[in-house]
Amino acid sequence: MLIASLVLQPFSAVGADPDRAGTRSGNPAPTAQSLNIQNADIRAFIQDVAQATGTTFVVDPRVQGTVNVNRGEPMSEQELLGVLLAVLRANGLVAVPAGAGAYRVVPDDTAAQQPGSAGGDGSGFATQVLPLRTVDARIAAETLKPLVGRGGVVLPMPHSNSLLVADYADNLRRIRALIAQVDSDRATIDTVTLRNSSAQEIAATVTRLFGGGADGVNPALSILPVESSNSIVVRGDAQLIQRVVQMILELDRRAESSGDVRVVKLRHANAEQLLPVLQQLVGQAPDAAYGADAPASSAVSTAAPTGTQVIAGVPGKRPTIVRYPGSNSLIINADPETQRTLLDVINQLDTRREQVLVEAIVVEISDEAAKELGVQFLLGGKDGNIPFLATQYPSSKTGIMPIAAGVAAGQPGDDDDDGVLDLARRAAVQSLLGLSGGLAGLAGSSSDAVFGMIINAVKSDTGSNLLSTPSIMTLDNEEARILVGQEIPITTGEVLGDSNSNPFRTIQRQDVGVQLEVKPQINAGGGITLFLRQEVSSIAGPVSADFNELVLNKREIETKVQVDDGAIVVLGGLLDQTDRVTVDKIPGLGDLPLIGGLFRSTARENDKRNLMVFIRPTVIRDAADAQRETAYRYGYIRDRQLEAQQAEQQRAALDALVQEYLRMSPPVPPAPVPAATGASDEAAPAR
């Protein structure tokens, strides 16, 4: 009988007793013995087994525990070693081979990192790779984790859809048997072709009824519609599939007897615009529905002959489609198969249309510079003994002759003509009103002559920077127009009549200001095609002092461009520079050195103008985009109001109007959507 030793070592290699080993080496093997141990230290038990079997054990310092073993029958050395391995496993320990006839005894929580463990009867620790065929490795790993031992490990390998399992050999065999039972596809697949109903509609109804699909309560059942063949594919348990198929066939059968008339209420599309398209598909003439009072929008279908039928219905029965404007609905009278085809077309066309916000920037920068210097003089005799001499130049806005005539008209005289004198005074006043710059002069008279001279000098430099930012939002492929300006009268005709008896004048109103006309078309590739007309006009003034008709400045661009969403592109512009030099002089005298400046007038003008038009379209895909753009522009106007009001009011007048009149809160940007986490998640595209 073995007696448990109580000798403890912190970390030791214990083996067979040298004396006993020597005795055993020269004598026959000892006979088997029975075993009876109560509350013995596990380290002492390992030492006794090592002495009895001649095996070396390296004991880890963390090895602790007690042993209770009772066996009345004798045991061989191999059986005694098996009892030790069972005792180690019961205490959370494992024996790992460390060479010929040697083992290391360590806790089993580190067994997965060891090269291998002893025990051919299933008590040893092993590692295996188990391939899977139908079950996902990550789901299988989560399911098997509670079934492995304390030191066991189960890891999924998604790339090969396999499991890496480390555990005791007997438990590993049990896990392998469970996987063999679970990793098998016993589901049944069936396909049902519908004749009278829509696959999308029936699939949604059956899914809600049986709870199939990813969002349902029955993950063992999958129901998928196939719109191309109007079929439904079902997958799941054989008995459940049989019930589902019977339900689908019953619904399809009832649809055949439900009637040939169906009312379709449109959600986003316009029934008036959609009707001609559907009528053309079934070969129906527009006048069959409206007669002589058919709307102009349905005239597009007249391009197709009445006999051209794209969707073939039941022979002898032609489908009929009409609209009910009161509820934006379509009424379809056709056989079930034709109804299904038309409903598929309607569902694809009846979608929320995207919008486009078009913003334009019109920039005009001009710089005008002018210089003018001229001398004019007058000399005349009172009695005709001195010839009359005078100079006056077209480039001078202030002439010496009207001023001299006005001065002479103010002199007293008995035979003066009041009408002529009045005209002379008016001409002098008009000449002085046209004065720009500086005017200096002198005048005098003697007994025989009068003389006078004026000097006109001017220098002007005018710069302007004009910015216009019209913007407008419209639906995709819909025209839109915005005008910020005035309507001015333009005379188009005038009739005085005989002896001015019945005069009348015809006037036409014309828009003047900033105009933007645009029709966007969103392309599948992400670009936007813009059919655009941009006009900036203003009033330049009357044609002349004697003619009151107006002169209009007009800058217009009409083009078709393609722009990316949110990008800025230049539409076009005008860059011009004008230099003008005008010299008025008396021939011969104006070319004399030094004194030649008294006989000429010089004017210089320099005009530069830069005009550019930029455009930026932004696609508004959903309500969040519309709210974001609205909140941004609302905040811009509100901030400008607060700056103007300064500290007089605590809130902007626009906020007060929205809150008091509309009874709602001012618009704010939508809350940002949190980014999804996970290695397989894809980043959401930025707008």
PDB file of C-alpha atoms in Angstrom, residues 166-440:
ATOM      1  CA  ALA A 166      -8.027  23.271 -27.712  1.00  0.00           C
ATOM      2  CA  ASP A 167      -9.421  21.059 -24.910  1.00  0.00           C
ATOM      3  CA  TYR A 168      -9.149  17.625 -23.318  1.00  0.00           C
ATOM      4  CA  ALA A 169      -9.292  14.885 -25.894  1.00  0.00           C
ATOM      5  CA  ASP A 170     -12.550  13.353 -24.663  1.00  0.00           C
ATOM      6  CA  ASN A 171     -14.275  16.751 -24.573  1.00  0.00           C
ATOM      7  CA  LEU A 172     -12.832  17.504 -28.002  1.00  0.00           C
ATOM      8  CA  ARG A 173     -14.460  14.348 -29.371  1.00  0.00           C
ATOM      9  CA  ARG A 174     -17.800  15.454 -27.915  1.00  0.00           C
ATOM     10  CA  ILE A 175     -17.479  18.935 -29.489  1.00  0.00           C
ATOM     11  CA  ARG A 176     -16.580  17.389 -32.839  1.00  0.00           C
ATOM     12  CA  ALA A 177     -19.688  15.201 -32.701  1.00  0.00           C
ATOM     13  CA  LEU A 178     -21.880  18.209 -31.883  1.00  0.00           C
ATOM     14  CA  ILE A 179     -20.456  20.201 -34.781  1.00  0.00           C
ATOM     15  CA  ALA A 180     -21.125  17.284 -37.141  1.00  0.00           C
ATOM     16  CA  GLN A 181     -24.773  17.348 -36.127  1.00  0.00           C
ATOM     17  CA  VAL A 182     -25.126  21.129 -36.329  1.00  0.00           C
ATOM     18  CA  ASP A 183     -23.023  21.743 -39.452  1.00  0.00           C
ATOM     19  CA  SER A 184     -25.525  20.289 -41.875  1.00  0.00           C
ATOM     20  CA  ASP A 185     -28.088  22.028 -44.081  1.00  0.00           C
ATOM     21  CA  ARG A 186     -31.461  20.351 -43.691  1.00  0.00           C
ATOM     22  CA  ALA A 187     -33.392  23.325 -45.064  1.00  0.00           C
ATOM     23  CA  THR A 188     -35.703  22.998 -48.062  1.00  0.00           C
ATOM     24  CA  ILE A 189     -35.732  25.518 -50.917  1.00  0.00           C
ATOM     25  CA  ASP A 190     -38.790  26.075 -53.080  1.00  0.00           C
ATOM     26  CA  THR A 191     -39.727  28.595 -55.783  1.00  0.00           C
ATOM     27  CA  VAL A 192     -43.281  29.829 -56.365  1.00  0.00           C
ATOM     28  CA  THR A 193     -44.139  31.682 -59.579  1.00  0.00           C
ATOM     29  CA  LEU A 194     -47.046  34.105 -59.274  1.00  0.00           C
ATOM     30  CA  ARG A 195     -49.569  34.778 -62.031  1.00  0.00           C
ATOM     31  CA  ASN A 196     -51.936  37.334 -60.562  1.00  0.00           C
ATOM     32  CA  SER A 197     -50.040  39.164 -57.803  1.00  0.00           C
ATOM     33  CA  SER A 198     -46.864  41.139 -57.318  1.00  0.00           C
ATOM     34  CA  ALA A 199     -43.934  39.190 -55.867  1.00  0.00           C
ATOM     35  CA  GLN A 200     -42.849  42.180 -53.797  1.00  0.00           C
ATOM     36  CA  GLU A 201     -46.290  42.631 -52.247  1.00  0.00           C
ATOM     37  CA  ILE A 202     -46.910  38.937 -51.508  1.00  0.00           C
ATOM     38  CA  ALA A 203     -43.406  38.488 -50.069  1.00  0.00           C
ATOM     39  CA  ALA A 204     -43.899  41.408 -47.688  1.00  0.00           C
ATOM     40  CA  THR A 205     -47.264  40.026 -46.537  1.00  0.00           C
ATOM     41  CA  VAL A 206     -45.999  36.477 -45.950  1.00  0.00           C
ATOM     42  CA  THR A 207     -42.866  37.760 -44.202  1.00  0.00           C
ATOM     43  CA  ARG A 208     -44.930  39.704 -41.696  1.00  0.00           C
ATOM     44  CA  LEU A 209     -47.227  36.720 -41.233  1.00  0.00           C
ATOM     45  CA  PHE A 210     -44.560  34.053 -40.595  1.00  0.00           C
ATOM     46  CA  GLY A 211     -41.809  36.313 -39.281  1.00  0.00           C
ATOM     47  CA  GLY A 212     -39.246  35.363 -41.899  1.00  0.00           C
ATOM     48  CA  GLY A 213     -36.199  37.323 -42.977  1.00  0.00           C
ATOM     49  CA  ALA A 214     -33.436  39.130 -41.130  1.00  0.00           C
ATOM     50  CA  ASP A 215     -35.845  41.454 -39.304  1.00  0.00           C
ATOM     51  CA  GLY A 216     -38.456  38.822 -38.466  1.00  0.00           C
ATOM     52  CA  VAL A 217     -38.898  36.649 -35.407  1.00  0.00           C
ATOM     53  CA  ASN A 218     -38.254  33.387 -37.280  1.00  0.00           C
ATOM     54  CA  PRO A 219     -34.679  33.364 -38.583  1.00  0.00           C
ATOM     55  CA  ALA A 220     -35.100  29.755 -39.776  1.00  0.00           C
ATOM     56  CA  LEU A 221     -37.332  31.024 -42.610  1.00  0.00           C
ATOM     57  CA  SER A 222     -36.177  33.168 -45.543  1.00  0.00           C
ATOM     58  CA  ILE A 223     -38.567  34.696 -48.088  1.00  0.00           C
ATOM     59  CA  LEU A 224     -37.087  36.560 -51.051  1.00  0.00           C
ATOM     60  CA  PRO A 225     -39.015  38.109 -53.989  1.00  0.00           C
ATOM     61  CA  VAL A 226     -37.593  37.874 -57.525  1.00  0.00           C
ATOM     62  CA  GLU A 227     -39.111  40.734 -59.497  1.00  0.00           C
ATOM     63  CA  SER A 228     -37.599  39.758 -62.865  1.00  0.00           C
ATOM     64  CA  SER A 229     -39.633  36.519 -62.983  1.00  0.00           C
ATOM     65  CA  ASN A 230     -42.357  37.601 -60.516  1.00  0.00           C
ATOM     66  CA  SER A 231     -41.454  34.665 -58.289  1.00  0.00           C
ATOM     67  CA  ILE A 232     -40.841  34.083 -54.574  1.00  0.00           C
ATOM     68  CA  VAL A 233     -38.017  31.918 -53.239  1.00  0.00           C
ATOM     69  CA  VAL A 234     -38.574  30.396 -49.782  1.00  0.00           C
ATOM     70  CA  ARG A 235     -36.048  28.499 -47.663  1.00  0.00           C
ATOM     71  CA  GLY A 236     -36.505  26.781 -44.314  1.00  0.00           C
ATOM     72  CA  ASP A 237     -37.893  23.714 -42.570  1.00  0.00           C
ATOM     73  CA  ALA A 238     -39.755  21.352 -44.892  1.00  0.00           C
ATOM     74  CA  GLN A 239     -43.041  21.450 -42.976  1.00  0.00           C
ATOM     75  CA  LEU A 240     -42.907  25.218 -42.566  1.00  0.00           C
ATOM     76  CA  ILE A 241     -42.051  25.682 -46.250  1.00  0.00           C
ATOM     77  CA  GLN A 242     -45.096  23.644 -47.199  1.00  0.00           C
ATOM     78  CA  ARG A 243     -47.373  25.938 -45.181  1.00  0.00           C
ATOM     79  CA  VAL A 244     -45.766  29.059 -46.642  1.00  0.00           C
ATOM     80  CA  VAL A 245     -46.089  27.833 -50.238  1.00  0.00           C
ATOM     81  CA  GLN A 246     -49.753  26.999 -49.705  1.00  0.00           C
ATOM     82  CA  MET A 247     -50.376  30.482 -48.322  1.00  0.00           C
ATOM     83  CA  ILE A 248     -48.623  32.121 -51.292  1.00  0.00           C
ATOM     84  CA  LEU A 249     -50.630  30.102 -53.810  1.00  0.00           C
ATOM     85  CA  GLU A 250     -53.866  30.894 -51.993  1.00  0.00           C
ATOM     86  CA  LEU A 251     -53.162  34.632 -52.035  1.00  0.00           C
ATOM     87  CA  ASP A 252     -52.260  34.499 -55.714  1.00  0.00           C
ATOM     88  CA  ARG A 253     -55.459  32.586 -56.494  1.00  0.00           C
ATOM     89  CA  ARG A 254     -57.616  35.087 -54.632  1.00  0.00           C
ATOM     90  CA  ALA A 255     -55.991  37.938 -56.559  1.00  0.00           C
ATOM     91  CA  GLU A 256     -57.244  36.421 -59.813  1.00  0.00           C
ATOM     92  CA  SER A 257     -60.855  36.714 -58.707  1.00  0.00           C
ATOM     93  CA  SER A 258     -60.537  40.131 -57.076  1.00  0.00           C
ATOM     94  CA  GLY A 259     -61.450  42.063 -60.231  1.00  0.00           C
ATOM     95  CA  ASP A 260     -59.698  43.820 -63.104  1.00  0.00           C
ATOM     96  CA  VAL A 261     -60.003  47.414 -61.824  1.00  0.00           C
ATOM     97  CA  ARG A 262     -57.400  48.845 -59.485  1.00  0.00           C
ATOM     98  CA  VAL A 263     -56.841  52.311 -58.037  1.00  0.00           C
ATOM     99  CA  VAL A 264     -53.228  53.351 -57.519  1.00  0.00           C
ATOM    100  CA  LYS A 265     -52.559  56.408 -55.345  1.00  0.00           C
ATOM    101  CA  LEU A 266     -49.275  58.019 -56.250  1.00  0.00           C
ATOM    102  CA  ARG A 267     -46.945  59.175 -53.474  1.00  0.00           C
ATOM    103  CA  HIS A 268     -44.436  61.388 -55.290  1.00  0.00           C
ATOM    104  CA  ALA A 269     -45.101  61.329 -59.040  1.00  0.00           C
ATOM    105  CA  ASN A 270     -47.635  63.483 -60.877  1.00  0.00           C
ATOM    106  CA  ALA A 271     -50.530  61.478 -62.298  1.00  0.00           C
ATOM    107  CA  GLU A 272     -50.940  63.912 -65.199  1.00  0.00           C
ATOM    108  CA  GLN A 273     -47.313  63.441 -66.268  1.00  0.00           C
ATOM    109  CA  LEU A 274     -47.241  59.681 -65.640  1.00  0.00           C
ATOM    110  CA  LEU A 275     -50.490  58.906 -67.469  1.00  0.00           C
ATOM    111  CA  PRO A 276     -49.220  59.417 -71.076  1.00  0.00           C
ATOM    112  CA  VAL A 277     -46.255  57.117 -70.409  1.00  0.00           C
ATOM    113  CA  LEU A 278     -48.437  54.274 -69.164  1.00  0.00           C
ATOM    114  CA  GLN A 279     -50.969  54.772 -71.963  1.00  0.00           C
ATOM    115  CA  GLN A 280     -48.180  54.485 -74.502  1.00  0.00           C
ATOM    116  CA  LEU A 281     -47.051  51.194 -72.915  1.00  0.00           C
ATOM    117  CA  VAL A 282     -50.500  49.594 -73.333  1.00  0.00           C
ATOM    118  CA  GLY A 283     -51.193  51.167 -76.729  1.00  0.00           C
ATOM    119  CA  GLN A 284     -54.016  53.429 -75.554  1.00  0.00           C
ATOM    120  CA  ALA A 285     -54.688  56.683 -77.400  1.00  0.00           C
ATOM    121  CA  PRO A 286     -54.903  59.781 -75.184  1.00  0.00           C
ATOM    122  CA  ASP A 287     -58.225  60.880 -76.695  1.00  0.00           C
ATOM    123  CA  ALA A 288     -59.795  57.622 -75.508  1.00  0.00           C
ATOM    124  CA  ALA A 289     -59.632  58.918 -71.966  1.00  0.00           C
ATOM    125  CA  TYR A 290     -60.260  62.638 -72.396  1.00  0.00           C
ATOM    126  CA  GLY A 291     -61.711  63.211 -75.808  1.00  0.00           C
ATOM    127  CA  ALA A 292     -61.309  66.652 -77.289  1.00  0.00           C
ATOM    128  CA  ASP A 293     -60.487  68.207 -73.901  1.00  0.00           C
ATOM    129  CA  ALA A 294     -57.352  66.152 -73.283  1.00  0.00           C
ATOM    130  CA  PRO A 295     -54.690  68.107 -71.348  1.00  0.00           C
ATOM    131  CA  ALA A 296     -51.676  69.432 -73.147  1.00  0.00           C
ATOM    132  CA  SER A 297     -49.308  67.334 -71.002  1.00  0.00           C
ATOM    133  CA  SER A 298     -50.738  64.106 -72.470  1.00  0.00           C
ATOM    134  CA  ALA A 299     -50.002  65.229 -76.002  1.00  0.00           C
ATOM    135  CA  VAL A 300     -46.626  63.487 -75.869  1.00  0.00           C
ATOM    136  CA  SER A 301     -48.314  60.115 -76.197  1.00  0.00           C
ATOM    137  CA  THR A 302     -49.812  61.040 -79.545  1.00  0.00           C
ATOM    138  CA  ALA A 303     -46.383  60.507 -81.055  1.00  0.00           C
ATOM    139  CA  ALA A 304     -46.936  56.764 -80.701  1.00  0.00           C
ATOM    140  CA  PRO A 305     -49.559  55.175 -82.952  1.00  0.00           C
ATOM    141  CA  THR A 306     -52.600  53.679 -81.305  1.00  0.00           C
ATOM    142  CA  GLY A 307     -51.639  50.165 -82.327  1.00  0.00           C
ATOM    143  CA  THR A 308     -48.167  50.161 -80.730  1.00  0.00           C
ATOM    144  CA  GLN A 309     -48.682  48.085 -77.582  1.00  0.00           C
ATOM    145  CA  VAL A 310     -45.562  47.377 -75.542  1.00  0.00           C
ATOM    146  CA  ILE A 311     -47.288  45.416 -72.749  1.00  0.00           C
ATOM    147  CA  ALA A 312     -49.398  42.613 -74.195  1.00  0.00           C
ATOM    148  CA  GLY A 313     -52.577  41.853 -72.249  1.00  0.00           C
ATOM    149  CA  VAL A 314     -55.262  39.234 -72.558  1.00  0.00           C
ATOM    150  CA  PRO A 315     -56.369  38.792 -76.194  1.00  0.00           C
ATOM    151  CA  GLY A 316     -59.573  40.629 -76.921  1.00  0.00           C
ATOM    152  CA  LYS A 317     -59.316  42.952 -73.914  1.00  0.00           C
ATOM    153  CA  ARG A 318     -57.305  46.157 -74.214  1.00  0.00           C
ATOM    154  CA  PRO A 319     -56.129  47.756 -70.938  1.00  0.00           C
ATOM    155  CA  THR A 320     -57.459  51.205 -70.063  1.00  0.00           C
ATOM    156  CA  ILE A 321     -55.762  53.759 -67.806  1.00  0.00           C
ATOM    157  CA  VAL A 322     -57.303  57.028 -66.619  1.00  0.00           C
ATOM    158  CA  ARG A 323     -56.447  59.458 -63.861  1.00  0.00           C
ATOM    159  CA  TYR A 324     -58.408  61.050 -61.055  1.00  0.00           C
ATOM    160  CA  PRO A 325     -56.956  64.542 -60.463  1.00  0.00           C
ATOM    161  CA  GLY A 326     -58.634  65.043 -57.091  1.00  0.00           C
ATOM    162  CA  SER A 327     -56.362  62.576 -55.267  1.00  0.00           C
ATOM    163  CA  ASN A 328     -53.472  62.291 -57.750  1.00  0.00           C
ATOM    164  CA  SER A 329     -54.456  58.703 -58.519  1.00  0.00           C
ATOM    165  CA  LEU A 330     -54.511  56.360 -61.501  1.00  0.00           C
ATOM    166  CA  ILE A 331     -57.294  53.896 -62.296  1.00  0.00           C
ATOM    167  CA  ILE A 332     -56.160  50.774 -64.165  1.00  0.00           C
ATOM    168  CA  ASN A 333     -58.623  48.431 -65.873  1.00  0.00           C
ATOM    169  CA  ALA A 334     -56.652  45.408 -67.068  1.00  0.00           C
ATOM    170  CA  ASP A 335     -56.057  41.739 -66.458  1.00  0.00           C
ATOM    171  CA  PRO A 336     -53.963  40.779 -63.373  1.00  0.00           C
ATOM    172  CA  GLU A 337     -50.765  40.131 -65.340  1.00  0.00           C
ATOM    173  CA  THR A 338     -50.937  43.531 -67.054  1.00  0.00           C
ATOM    174  CA  GLN A 339     -51.767  45.154 -63.729  1.00  0.00           C
ATOM    175  CA  ARG A 340     -48.690  43.602 -62.162  1.00  0.00           C
ATOM    176  CA  THR A 341     -46.437  44.844 -64.957  1.00  0.00           C
ATOM    177  CA  LEU A 342     -47.886  48.353 -64.782  1.00  0.00           C
ATOM    178  CA  LEU A 343     -47.523  48.410 -60.990  1.00  0.00           C
ATOM    179  CA  ASP A 344     -43.842  47.473 -61.333  1.00  0.00           C
ATOM    180  CA  VAL A 345     -43.359  50.417 -63.697  1.00  0.00           C
ATOM    181  CA  ILE A 346     -45.288  52.757 -61.399  1.00  0.00           C
ATOM    182  CA  ASN A 347     -43.289  51.696 -58.317  1.00  0.00           C
ATOM    183  CA  GLN A 348     -40.020  52.440 -60.094  1.00  0.00           C
ATOM    184  CA  LEU A 349     -41.214  55.846 -61.316  1.00  0.00           C
ATOM    185  CA  ASP A 350     -43.149  56.888 -58.212  1.00  0.00           C
ATOM    186  CA  THR A 351     -40.096  57.774 -56.130  1.00  0.00           C
ATOM    187  CA  ARG A 352     -39.069  60.869 -54.215  1.00  0.00           C
ATOM    188  CA  ARG A 353     -37.432  63.235 -56.667  1.00  0.00           C
ATOM    189  CA  GLU A 354     -34.174  64.890 -55.810  1.00  0.00           C
ATOM    190  CA  GLN A 355     -33.844  68.666 -55.723  1.00  0.00           C
ATOM    191  CA  VAL A 356     -31.057  70.997 -56.764  1.00  0.00           C
ATOM    192  CA  LEU A 357     -30.053  74.247 -55.079  1.00  0.00           C
ATOM    193  CA  VAL A 358     -28.430  76.497 -57.693  1.00  0.00           C
ATOM    194  CA  GLU A 359     -26.349  79.410 -56.409  1.00  0.00           C
ATOM    195  CA  ALA A 360     -24.844  82.011 -58.737  1.00  0.00           C
ATOM    196  CA  ILE A 361     -22.280  84.722 -58.058  1.00  0.00           C
ATOM    197  CA  VAL A 362     -22.066  87.652 -60.481  1.00  0.00           C
ATOM    198  CA  VAL A 363     -18.948  89.791 -59.981  1.00  0.00           C
ATOM    199  CA  GLU A 364     -18.363  93.035 -61.883  1.00  0.00           C
ATOM    200  CA  ILE A 365     -15.315  95.186 -61.198  1.00  0.00           C
ATOM    201  CA  SER A 366     -14.828  98.406 -63.200  1.00  0.00           C
ATOM    202  CA  ASP A 367     -12.360 101.289 -63.069  1.00  0.00           C
ATOM    203  CA  GLU A 368     -12.890 104.525 -65.025  1.00  0.00           C
ATOM    204  CA  ALA A 369     -10.331 107.325 -65.187  1.00  0.00           C
ATOM    205  CA  ALA A 370     -10.619 110.630 -67.145  1.00  0.00           C
ATOM    206  CA  LYS A 371      -8.503 113.759 -67.573  1.00  0.00           C
ATOM    207  CA  GLU A 372      -9.408 116.936 -69.430  1.00  0.00           C
ATOM    208  CA  LEU A 373      -7.602 120.284 -69.894  1.00  0.00           C
ATOM    209  CA  GLY A 374      -8.649 122.991 -72.358  1.00  0.00           C
ATOM    210  CA  VAL A 375      -8.484 126.772 -72.947  1.00  0.00           C
ATOM    211  CA  GLN A 376     -11.202 128.733 -74.759  1.00  0.00           C
ATOM    212  CA  PHE A 377     -11.159 132.449 -75.549  1.00  0.00           C
ATOM    213  CA  LEU A 378     -13.326 135.061 -77.237  1.00  0.00           C
ATOM    214  CA  LEU A 379     -12.458 138.432 -78.818  1.00  0.00           C
ATOM    215  CA  GLY A 380     -14.837 140.818 -80.623  1.00  0.00           C
ATOM    216  CA  GLY A 381     -15.168 144.465 -81.551  1.00  0.00           C
ATOM    217  CA  LYS A 382     -18.069 146.666 -80.614  1.00  0.00           C
ATOM    218  CA  ASP A 383     -18.217 148.714 -83.816  1.00  0.00           C
ATOM    219  CA  GLY A 384     -17.004 146.041 -86.261  1.00  0.00           C
ATOM    220  CA  ASN A 385     -13.489 147.464 -86.474  1.00  0.00           C
ATOM    221  CA  ILE A 386     -12.069 144.326 -84.771  1.00  0.00           C
ATOM    222  CA  PRO A 387     -12.938 140.900 -86.252  1.00  0.00           C
ATOM    223  CA  PHE A 388     -14.768 138.376 -84.067  1.00  0.00           C
ATOM    224  CA  LEU A 389     -12.544 135.495 -82.857  1.00  0.00           C
ATOM    225  CA  ALA A 390     -13.488 132.563 -80.568  1.00  0.00           C
ATOM    226  CA  THR A 391     -12.473 128.956 -79.760  1.00  0.00           C
ATOM    227  CA  GLN A 392     -14.773 126.189 -78.535  1.00  0.00           C
ATOM    228  CA  TYR A 393     -14.095 122.397 -78.572  1.00  0.00           C
ATOM    229  CA  PRO A 394     -16.538 119.477 -78.743  1.00  0.00           C
ATOM    230  CA  SER A 395     -14.760 117.612 -75.918  1.00  0.00           C
ATOM    231  CA  SER A 396     -15.429 120.480 -73.482  1.00  0.00           C
ATOM    232  CA  LYS A 397     -18.755 120.163 -71.712  1.00  0.00           C
ATOM    233  CA  THR A 398     -18.682 123.850 -70.752  1.00  0.00           C
ATOM    234  CA  GLY A 399     -18.482 126.117 -73.785  1.00  0.00           C
ATOM    235  CA  ILE A 400     -17.497 129.797 -73.821  1.00  0.00           C
ATOM    236  CA  MET A 401     -20.063 130.803 -76.442  1.00  0.00           C
ATOM    237  CA  PRO A 402     -23.238 129.979 -74.406  1.00  0.00           C
ATOM    238  CA  ILE A 403     -21.731 131.766 -71.375  1.00  0.00           C
ATOM    239  CA  ALA A 404     -20.867 134.866 -73.462  1.00  0.00           C
ATOM    240  CA  ALA A 405     -24.351 134.892 -74.978  1.00  0.00           C
ATOM    241  CA  GLY A 406     -25.900 134.644 -71.516  1.00  0.00           C
ATOM    242  CA  VAL A 407     -23.797 137.543 -70.267  1.00  0.00           C
ATOM    243  CA  ALA A 408     -24.742 139.659 -73.285  1.00  0.00           C
ATOM    244  CA  ALA A 409     -28.427 138.828 -72.757  1.00  0.00           C
ATOM    245  CA  GLY A 410     -28.238 140.351 -69.315  1.00  0.00           C
ATOM    246  CA  GLN A 411     -27.180 143.798 -70.644  1.00  0.00           C
ATOM    247  CA  PRO A 412     -29.958 146.496 -70.813  1.00  0.00           C
ATOM    248  CA  GLY A 413     -31.273 147.460 -74.210  1.00  0.00           C
ATOM    249  CA  ASP A 414     -34.402 148.970 -75.788  1.00  0.00           C
ATOM    250  CA  ASP A 415     -34.786 146.746 -78.843  1.00  0.00           C
ATOM    251  CA  ASP A 416     -34.056 143.404 -77.252  1.00  0.00           C
ATOM    252  CA  ASP A 417     -36.158 140.420 -78.305  1.00  0.00           C
ATOM    253  CA  ASP A 418     -37.311 138.771 -75.102  1.00  0.00           C
ATOM    254  CA  GLY A 419     -37.627 135.335 -76.715  1.00  0.00           C
ATOM    255  CA  VAL A 420     -34.084 135.304 -78.104  1.00  0.00           C
ATOM    256  CA  LEU A 421     -32.630 136.596 -74.849  1.00  0.00           C
ATOM    257  CA  ASP A 422     -34.434 133.925 -72.912  1.00  0.00           C
ATOM    258  CA  LEU A 423     -32.980 131.177 -75.147  1.00  0.00           C
ATOM    259  CA  ALA A 424     -29.507 132.635 -74.662  1.00  0.00           C
ATOM    260  CA  ARG A 425     -29.868 132.595 -70.898  1.00  0.00           C
ATOM    261  CA  ARG A 426     -31.069 128.941 -70.958  1.00  0.00           C
ATOM    262  CA  ALA A 427     -28.125 127.879 -73.105  1.00  0.00           C
ATOM    263  CA  ALA A 428     -25.716 129.536 -70.635  1.00  0.00           C
ATOM    264  CA  VAL A 429     -27.335 127.752 -67.704  1.00  0.00           C
ATOM    265  CA  GLN A 430     -27.240 124.345 -69.475  1.00  0.00           C
ATOM    266  CA  SER A 431     -23.570 124.861 -70.267  1.00  0.00           C
ATOM    267  CA  LEU A 432     -22.761 125.596 -66.649  1.00  0.00           C
ATOM    268  CA  LEU A 433     -24.826 122.614 -65.445  1.00  0.00           C
ATOM    269  CA  GLY A 434     -22.638 120.318 -67.537  1.00  0.00           C
ATOM    270  CA  LEU A 435     -19.541 121.571 -65.749  1.00  0.00           C
ATOM    271  CA  SER A 436     -17.219 118.947 -64.253  1.00  0.00           C
ATOM    272  CA  GLY A 437     -13.911 119.682 -62.628  1.00  0.00           C
ATOM    273  CA  GLY A 438     -12.649 123.232 -62.266  1.00  0.00           C
ATOM    274  CA  LEU A 439     -13.515 126.294 -64.316  1.00  0.00           C
ATOM    275  CA  ALA A 440     -11.559 129.549 -64.273  1.00  0.00           C
TER     276      ALA A 440
END
